[in-house]
Tab-separated table of C-alpha atoms in Angstrom:
chain	number	residue	atom	x	y	z
A	8	MET	CA	0.034	-0.574	-0.287
A	9	SER	CA	1.479	3.199	-0.443
A	10	LEU	CA	1.717	6.199	1.652
A	11	PHE	CA	0.722	8.448	-0.018
A	12	PRO	CA	-1.598	9.183	-2.493
A	13	LYS	CA	-1.042	10.942	-6.008
A	14	LEU	CA	-2.255	14.641	-5.844
A	15	THR	CA	-3.081	16.458	-9.022
A	16	GLN	CA	-1.897	20.654	-9.485
A	17	GLN	CA	-5.058	21.546	-8.224
A	18	ASP	CA	-5.545	18.780	-5.149
A	19	ILE	CA	-2.085	21.359	-3.766
A	20	LEU	CA	-3.162	24.607	-4.733
A	21	ALA	CA	-6.556	23.241	-2.817
A	22	PHE	CA	-4.307	24.058	0.551
A	23	GLN	CA	-2.858	27.365	-0.767
A	24	PHE	CA	-4.339	29.304	2.231
A	25	SER	CA	-6.670	31.740	-0.257
A	26	SER	CA	-8.458	27.877	-1.254
A	27	TRP	CA	-9.960	27.631	1.571
A	28	TYR	CA	-9.387	30.661	3.474
A	29	HIS	CA	-12.985	32.473	2.866
A	30	GLN	CA	-14.680	29.305	3.441
A	31	PHE	CA	-12.968	28.469	7.301
A	32	SER	CA	-12.814	32.556	8.094
A	33	ARG	CA	-15.291	32.026	10.473
A	34	VAL	CA	-13.118	30.020	13.099
A	35	SER	CA	-9.756	31.397	11.756
A	36	ILE	CA	-7.482	34.012	12.681
A	37	LYS	CA	-8.640	37.125	10.355
A	38	SER	CA	-6.167	37.869	7.279
A	39	THR	CA	-5.512	39.848	4.542
A	40	ILE	CA	-4.676	38.280	1.320
A	41	ILE	CA	-3.229	39.647	-1.331
A	42	ARG	CA	-2.689	38.511	-4.325
A	43	PRO	CA	-1.465	38.209	-7.328
A	44	LEU	CA	1.992	39.342	-6.952
A	45	GLY	CA	4.196	40.355	-10.029
A	46	GLU	CA	6.917	39.363	-11.359
A	47	ASP	CA	8.670	42.332	-9.997
A	48	PHE	CA	7.783	41.575	-6.221
A	49	ILE	CA	9.192	37.290	-7.103
A	50	ARG	CA	12.587	39.181	-8.731
A	51	TYR	CA	12.796	40.357	-5.209
A	52	LEU	CA	12.554	38.110	-3.146
A	53	SER	CA	14.836	35.852	-5.418
A	54	ALA	CA	16.885	38.116	-5.513
A	55	ASP	CA	20.843	37.824	-3.715
A	56	GLY	CA	20.387	39.471	-0.496
A	57	VAL	CA	18.784	40.421	2.661
A	58	PHE	CA	17.399	44.095	1.765
A	59	VAL	CA	14.357	46.198	2.073
A	60	PRO	CA	12.480	48.223	-0.612
A	61	GLU	CA	12.117	51.586	-1.032
A	62	GLY	CA	9.553	53.630	0.597
A	63	SER	CA	8.839	50.469	2.046
A	64	GLU	CA	9.653	51.717	6.020
A	65	ASP	CA	7.243	54.279	8.069
A	66	ILE	CA	9.817	56.858	8.496
A	67	PRO	CA	11.683	58.301	6.278
A	68	ALA	CA	15.383	56.961	5.099
A	69	GLN	CA	18.724	58.668	6.084
A	70	SER	CA	21.375	58.371	3.985
A	71	SER	CA	24.633	56.340	5.735
A	72	LEU	CA	26.570	58.064	3.204
A	73	SER	CA	28.813	60.140	4.713
A	74	ASP	CA	31.819	63.500	3.444
A	75	ASP	CA	33.838	60.972	2.669
A	76	ASP	CA	32.185	58.173	0.945
A	77	GLY	CA	31.478	60.853	-2.294
A	78	ASP	CA	34.516	58.914	-3.937
A	79	ASP	CA	32.370	55.794	-4.551
A	80	GLU	CA	30.318	58.192	-7.287
A	81	ASP	CA	33.539	57.503	-9.765
A	82	ASP	CA	32.565	53.601	-8.816
A	83	ASP	CA	32.202	52.168	-12.096
A	84	SER	CA	30.493	48.599	-11.332
A	85	ASP	CA	26.942	48.289	-12.016
A	86	PRO	CA	24.601	49.710	-9.272
A	87	PRO	CA	22.034	47.535	-8.227
A	88	GLU	CA	18.760	46.888	-9.049
A	89	ARG	CA	16.742	49.204	-7.316
A	90	TYR	CA	12.866	47.408	-5.752
A	91	ALA	CA	10.024	50.089	-4.610
A	92	PHE	CA	6.240	48.562	-4.447
A	93	PRO	CA	4.212	51.288	-3.712
A	94	GLU	CA	0.882	50.009	-3.930
A	95	LEU	CA	2.261	46.984	-1.851
A	96	ASP	CA	3.423	49.186	0.566
A	97	ALA	CA	-0.259	50.506	0.405
A	98	LYS	CA	-2.079	47.637	1.001
A	99	ILE	CA	0.336	45.517	3.901
A	100	ARG	CA	-0.251	49.447	5.536
A	101	ILE	CA	-3.851	49.514	5.621
A	102	ALA	CA	-3.779	45.796	7.317
A	103	ILE	CA	-1.850	46.871	9.728
A	104	LYS	CA	-3.618	49.924	11.050
A	105	GLU	CA	-6.474	47.352	10.665
A	106	TYR	CA	-5.595	44.656	12.774
A	107	GLY	CA	-2.638	47.127	14.623
A	108	ALA	CA	0.243	44.460	13.488
A	109	VAL	CA	0.088	41.341	10.703
A	110	PHE	CA	2.017	38.375	10.750
A	111	PRO	CA	3.491	37.387	6.779
A	112	LYS	CA	2.885	34.743	5.039
A	113	LEU	CA	2.909	33.127	1.234
A	114	ASN	CA	0.484	30.999	0.034
A	115	PHE	CA	1.517	27.642	1.711
A	116	SER	CA	5.010	28.756	4.501
A	117	SER	CA	5.705	31.067	6.232
A	118	PRO	CA	8.277	32.185	7.472
A	119	LYS	CA	8.756	31.011	11.222
A	120	ASP	CA	12.184	30.332	10.186
A	121	ALA	CA	13.686	33.882	10.145
A	122	SER	CA	11.420	35.331	13.692
A	123	TRP	CA	15.043	36.070	14.646
A	124	VAL	CA	15.476	39.477	12.410
A	125	LEU	CA	12.459	41.167	14.356
A	126	PRO	CA	12.613	41.199	18.412
A	127	ALA	CA	12.714	38.795	20.194
A	128	GLY	CA	10.096	39.742	22.496
A	129	SER	CA	6.953	40.130	20.053
A	130	PRO	CA	7.909	37.125	17.357
A	131	LEU	CA	6.910	37.643	14.097
A	132	LYS	CA	4.936	40.766	14.472
A	133	CYS	CA	5.233	42.836	11.504
A	134	THR	CA	4.167	47.099	12.173
A	135	SER	CA	5.195	47.984	8.747
A	136	PRO	CA	6.284	46.996	5.268
A	137	ALA	CA	9.955	46.953	5.742
A	138	ASP	CA	9.203	44.242	8.319
A	139	VAL	CA	7.663	42.110	5.931
A	140	TYR	CA	9.614	42.089	3.381
A	141	LEU	CA	12.697	40.967	5.928
A	142	LEU	CA	11.019	37.968	7.380
A	143	LEU	CA	10.382	36.850	3.489
A	144	LYS	CA	13.652	37.607	2.393
A	145	SER	CA	15.178	36.481	5.569
A	146	SER	CA	14.079	32.690	5.122
A	147	ASP	CA	14.240	29.504	2.914
A	148	PHE	CA	10.331	28.434	4.190
A	149	VAL	CA	9.122	31.018	1.651
A	150	GLN	CA	11.456	30.369	-0.926
A	151	HIS	CA	9.175	26.545	-1.944
A	152	ASP	CA	6.513	28.854	-2.366
A	153	VAL	CA	7.685	31.357	-4.746
A	154	ASN	CA	8.575	28.778	-7.820
A	155	ALA	CA	6.069	26.832	-9.419
A	156	ASP	CA	7.925	23.684	-9.526
A	157	SER	CA	8.836	22.756	-6.015
A	158	VAL	CA	5.087	23.464	-4.865
A	159	PHE	CA	4.083	20.731	-7.199
A	160	GLU	CA	6.937	18.404	-7.349
A	161	GLY	CA	5.704	14.876	-7.556
A	162	CYS	CA	2.818	16.068	-8.755
A	163	ASP	CA	0.881	13.518	-11.161
A	164	ASP	CA	0.195	17.430	-14.550
A	165	SER	CA	-1.516	15.320	-16.466
A	166	ALA	CA	-4.879	17.471	-15.748
A	167	ALA	CA	-4.790	21.427	-16.506
A	168	LEU	CA	-5.356	23.877	-13.622
A	169	ASP	CA	-8.011	25.385	-13.654
A	170	SER	CA	-6.411	28.580	-13.528
A	171	PRO	CA	-1.915	29.405	-13.517
A	172	TYR	CA	-0.067	29.228	-10.026
A	173	SER	CA	0.194	33.061	-8.460
A	174	LEU	CA	1.882	34.149	-5.381
A	175	GLU	CA	-0.573	35.477	-3.254
A	176	LEU	CA	0.686	36.982	-0.012
A	177	VAL	CA	-1.601	36.684	3.772
A	178	LEU	CA	-0.890	38.669	6.868
A	179	LYS	CA	-2.890	37.162	9.483
A	180	LYS	CA	-3.416	39.546	12.335
A	181	TRP	CA	-1.082	39.185	14.875
A	182	TYR	CA	-1.161	38.406	19.255
A	183	HIS	CA	1.056	35.846	20.596
A	184	ILE	CA	0.107	32.606	20.688
A	185	ASP	CA	1.005	29.713	23.328
A	186	THR	CA	2.683	27.644	20.889
A	187	SER	CA	2.036	24.839	23.625
A	188	ARG	CA	-1.915	24.858	22.906
A	189	GLU	CA	-1.181	24.438	19.244
A	190	PHE	CA	-1.527	20.368	17.668
A	191	ARG	CA	-1.543	19.251	13.525
A	192	CYS	CA	-4.317	16.920	13.449
A	193	PHE	CA	-4.238	14.335	10.991
A	194	VAL	CA	-7.153	12.863	9.010
A	195	ARG	CA	-7.513	9.273	7.005
A	196	ASN	CA	-10.298	7.845	5.001
A	197	ASN	CA	-12.213	10.682	6.182
A	198	MET	CA	-11.429	9.602	10.051
A	199	LEU	CA	-9.337	11.561	12.585
A	200	ILE	CA	-7.041	9.361	13.457
A	201	GLY	CA	-4.380	11.064	15.039
A	202	ILE	CA	-3.313	14.544	17.163
A	203	SER	CA	0.551	16.012	17.422
A	204	GLN	CA	1.246	18.400	19.561
A	205	ARG	CA	2.952	20.798	17.031
A	206	ASP	CA	5.702	23.239	19.553
A	207	CYS	CA	8.428	20.573	20.497
A	208	ASN	CA	8.708	21.619	23.713
A	209	PHE	CA	8.084	19.419	26.910
A	210	TYR	CA	4.980	20.945	28.962
A	211	ASP	CA	3.861	19.844	32.520
A	212	PHE	CA	0.180	20.232	31.150
A	213	LEU	CA	-0.628	18.520	28.610
A	214	ASN	CA	0.529	14.905	30.165
A	215	GLU	CA	-1.986	15.562	32.723
A	216	GLN	CA	-5.188	13.056	32.009
A	217	GLY	CA	-7.586	15.566	32.558
A	218	THR	CA	-6.753	17.905	30.167
A	219	GLN	CA	-5.842	15.774	27.349
A	220	LYS	CA	-9.070	14.174	27.838
A	221	LYS	CA	-10.909	17.861	27.513
A	222	MET	CA	-8.555	19.269	24.462
A	223	ILE	CA	-9.372	15.453	22.700
A	224	GLN	CA	-12.946	15.722	23.201
A	225	ALA	CA	-12.510	19.463	21.352
A	226	ILE	CA	-10.217	19.370	18.880
A	227	ASN	CA	-12.698	15.660	18.533
A	228	LEU	CA	-15.804	18.454	18.157
A	229	PHE	CA	-14.714	20.931	16.424
A	230	TRP	CA	-13.453	19.135	13.268
A	231	ASP	CA	-16.619	16.787	13.570
A	232	SER	CA	-19.224	20.419	13.091
A	233	GLU	CA	-16.107	22.370	11.407
A	234	VAL	CA	-14.155	20.408	8.805
A	235	ARG	CA	-15.659	17.209	8.263
A	236	GLN	CA	-17.938	18.525	6.254
A	237	ASN	CA	-15.936	21.406	4.495
A	238	TRP	CA	-13.593	19.813	3.291
A	239	SER	CA	-13.791	18.273	-0.243
A	240	SER	CA	-10.708	15.663	0.250
A	241	LYS	CA	-10.553	12.527	2.831
A	242	ASP	CA	-7.290	12.628	3.095
A	243	TYR	CA	-5.570	15.010	4.566
A	244	THR	CA	-4.317	17.363	8.276
A	245	PHE	CA	-5.266	20.837	9.669
A	246	ASP	CA	-3.620	22.837	12.307
A	247	LEU	CA	-5.565	24.452	15.315
A	248	LEU	CA	-4.900	26.442	17.904
A	249	LEU	CA	-7.053	25.818	21.402
A	250	THR	CA	-8.661	28.803	22.745
A	251	ARG	CA	-7.143	29.539	26.764
A	252	ASP	CA	-9.414	27.147	28.134
A	253	LEU	CA	-9.271	24.207	25.705
A	254	SER	CA	-13.354	24.469	25.431
A	255	ARG	CA	-13.224	25.325	20.954
A	256	ALA	CA	-10.165	25.961	18.477
A	257	HIS	CA	-9.376	27.767	15.816
A	258	ILE	CA	-8.386	26.558	12.185
A	259	ILE	CA	-4.179	27.735	11.563
A	260	ASP	CA	-3.572	26.105	8.823
A	261	PHE	CA	-4.534	23.222	5.931
A	262	ASN	CA	-2.008	20.731	4.642
A	263	PRO	CA	-2.092	18.131	1.647
A	264	TRP	CA	-1.112	13.757	3.182
A	265	ALA	CA	2.187	14.276	1.432
A	266	PRO	CA	5.764	13.814	2.241
A	267	ARG	CA	5.840	17.432	2.626
A	268	THR	CA	4.161	17.960	5.630
A	269	ASP	CA	5.688	16.867	8.415
A	270	PRO	CA	3.999	14.261	10.654
A	271	LEU	CA	5.670	16.016	14.097
A	272	LEU	CA	5.723	12.948	16.677
A	273	PHE	CA	4.287	10.618	14.266
A	274	THR	CA	6.034	8.612	11.357
A	275	PHE	CA	3.479	8.172	8.154
A	276	GLU	CA	3.785	4.452	8.486
A	277	GLU	CA	2.705	5.126	12.144
A	278	LEU	CA	-0.089	6.605	10.530
A	279	ILE	CA	-0.823	4.946	8.033
A	280	ASP	CA	-0.801	1.341	10.763
A	281	ILE	CA	-3.563	2.541	12.836
A	282	ASP	CA	-6.373	0.955	13.015
A	283	GLY	CA	-9.464	2.001	11.993
A	284	ASN	CA	-11.267	1.699	15.403
A	285	GLU	CA	-13.072	4.918	15.884
A	286	ALA	CA	-13.526	3.957	20.240
A	287	THR	CA	-9.899	4.227	20.550
A	288	LEU	CA	-9.447	6.940	17.870
A	289	PRO	CA	-8.139	9.623	17.314
A	290	ILE	CA	-4.307	8.472	19.136
A	291	PHE	CA	-2.799	12.263	20.394
A	292	LYS	CA	0.502	12.463	20.970
A	293	VAL	CA	2.623	15.230	23.225
A	294	ILE	CA	6.412	15.153	24.147
A	295	ASP	CA	6.201	12.994	27.361
A	296	SER	CA	9.381	14.193	29.262
A	297	ARG	CA	12.411	17.043	29.037
A	298	ALA	CA	14.335	13.452	27.818
A	299	HIS	CA	12.398	12.564	24.684
A	300	PRO	CA	14.251	12.281	21.417
A	301	ALA	CA	11.800	15.267	20.109
A	302	ALA	CA	12.464	17.410	22.479
A	303	THR	CA	13.479	20.960	22.000
A	304	GLN	CA	16.866	20.810	23.531
A	305	ASN	CA	19.189	24.051	23.957
A	306	ALA	CA	19.536	24.811	20.439
A	307	PRO	CA	17.320	27.044	19.338
A	308	VAL	CA	14.633	25.961	16.508
A	309	HIS	CA	15.436	26.946	12.529
A	310	GLN	CA	19.083	27.595	13.967
A	311	HIS	CA	21.188	26.477	9.735
A	312	ASN	CA	19.122	29.706	9.212
A	313	MET	CA	19.951	32.724	12.024
A	314	VAL	CA	22.213	35.096	12.030
A	315	PRO	CA	25.306	35.595	9.779
A	316	LEU	CA	28.700	34.758	10.797
A	317	GLU	CA	29.513	39.097	10.130
A	318	ALA	CA	26.896	39.966	12.470
A	319	LEU	CA	27.981	37.928	15.335
A	320	ALA	CA	30.226	41.331	15.786
A	321	LEU	CA	26.842	43.465	16.973
A	322	GLY	CA	25.620	41.418	19.731
A	323	SER	CA	29.368	41.915	21.931
A	324	GLY	CA	27.615	42.351	25.521
A	325	ARG	CA	23.629	42.968	24.172
A	326	ASP	CA	21.531	40.525	25.629
A	327	LEU	CA	19.468	39.281	22.646
A	328	GLU	CA	16.080	40.905	22.666
A	329	ASP	CA	18.603	44.049	22.401
A	330	PHE	CA	20.747	42.430	19.890
A	331	THR	CA	18.262	41.507	17.917
A	332	ARG	CA	16.676	45.138	17.871
A	333	GLU	CA	20.549	46.705	16.639
A	334	LEU	CA	20.315	43.645	13.773
A	335	HIS	CA	16.553	44.535	12.554
A	336	GLU	CA	18.057	48.514	12.276
A	337	GLU	CA	21.380	48.005	11.117
A	338	ILE	CA	20.315	45.571	7.833
A	339	LYS	CA	17.259	48.198	7.322
A	340	ARG	CA	20.567	50.694	6.990
A	341	THR	CA	22.807	48.398	4.787
A	342	ALA	CA	18.761	48.218	2.812
A	343	VAL	CA	18.724	51.885	2.721
A	344	HIS	CA	22.599	52.256	1.815
A	345	ASP	CA	22.572	49.592	-1.134
A	346	GLN	CA	19.301	51.210	-2.710
A	347	GLY	CA	20.619	54.449	-2.840
A	348	GLY	CA	18.202	56.335	-0.276
A	349	LYS	CA	18.518	60.062	0.568
């Protein structure tokens, strides 16, 4: 038996944010979708280096050129390509004004691996277009969405798409999320068979029998009443956030039943072998001790994508939040200089 069904390109597009959000907006985080994004924005995301487009900050750009830098005007090298997205900036500012702050993602992927570029005290909180661009440019994850070849890798492409793939920017209302209440749910043959903790940290309260029973009941009820009859395919996963009282939930995302989706505390082999006896389902998995092999240790998540070596010089004698804030400002100052800001 194959672990994964053969998916078409149209099947994959059903999981992009704009395809499902309006159906589930009542039980999802408030969001603004901007699409399509132009070829110039795709070139910007694909360009080397981390820099912000001109005019994307909420303060007038200040030149970092000194009087001693005038000799650079005779430099015969080609100037870097300049990027500016005034219309997109305006749309982002409208969303920020409405929500107070936003967290961005593209069609499928969010830039969680780039959280280090914004202040640690407010992870992934964007209050200007420049913040949005910095997160997207610093992320490896979102590059998956930029190229249609990677989006549809492994798909059966014999069926034509109803419409061409186009990049979209999603701006979710930002608020501090208690990641201990985030779960990934696995549905196979239209049965909720597994629930996995998403945040790989050990939490005592998640191992309390009464708490687990309450969470399983809430997730089961939410899936049965809000998701089951409103999702077209029979094999899929979805991510949700339980409310503080553990009685209700909000949809975070949907993902295909495919190798690209992380099974977290399960393996897909385990999930396939789960007995279909509804009385024993869903199987609930959490980090049950600090020694659990999947538990986060001292190394930060996504450490491979964090701080370049040359940036470490900025951090001497500073705590993490001060360092991150100064690094953020240094990136923006460098961007203004490189883009010829005045």
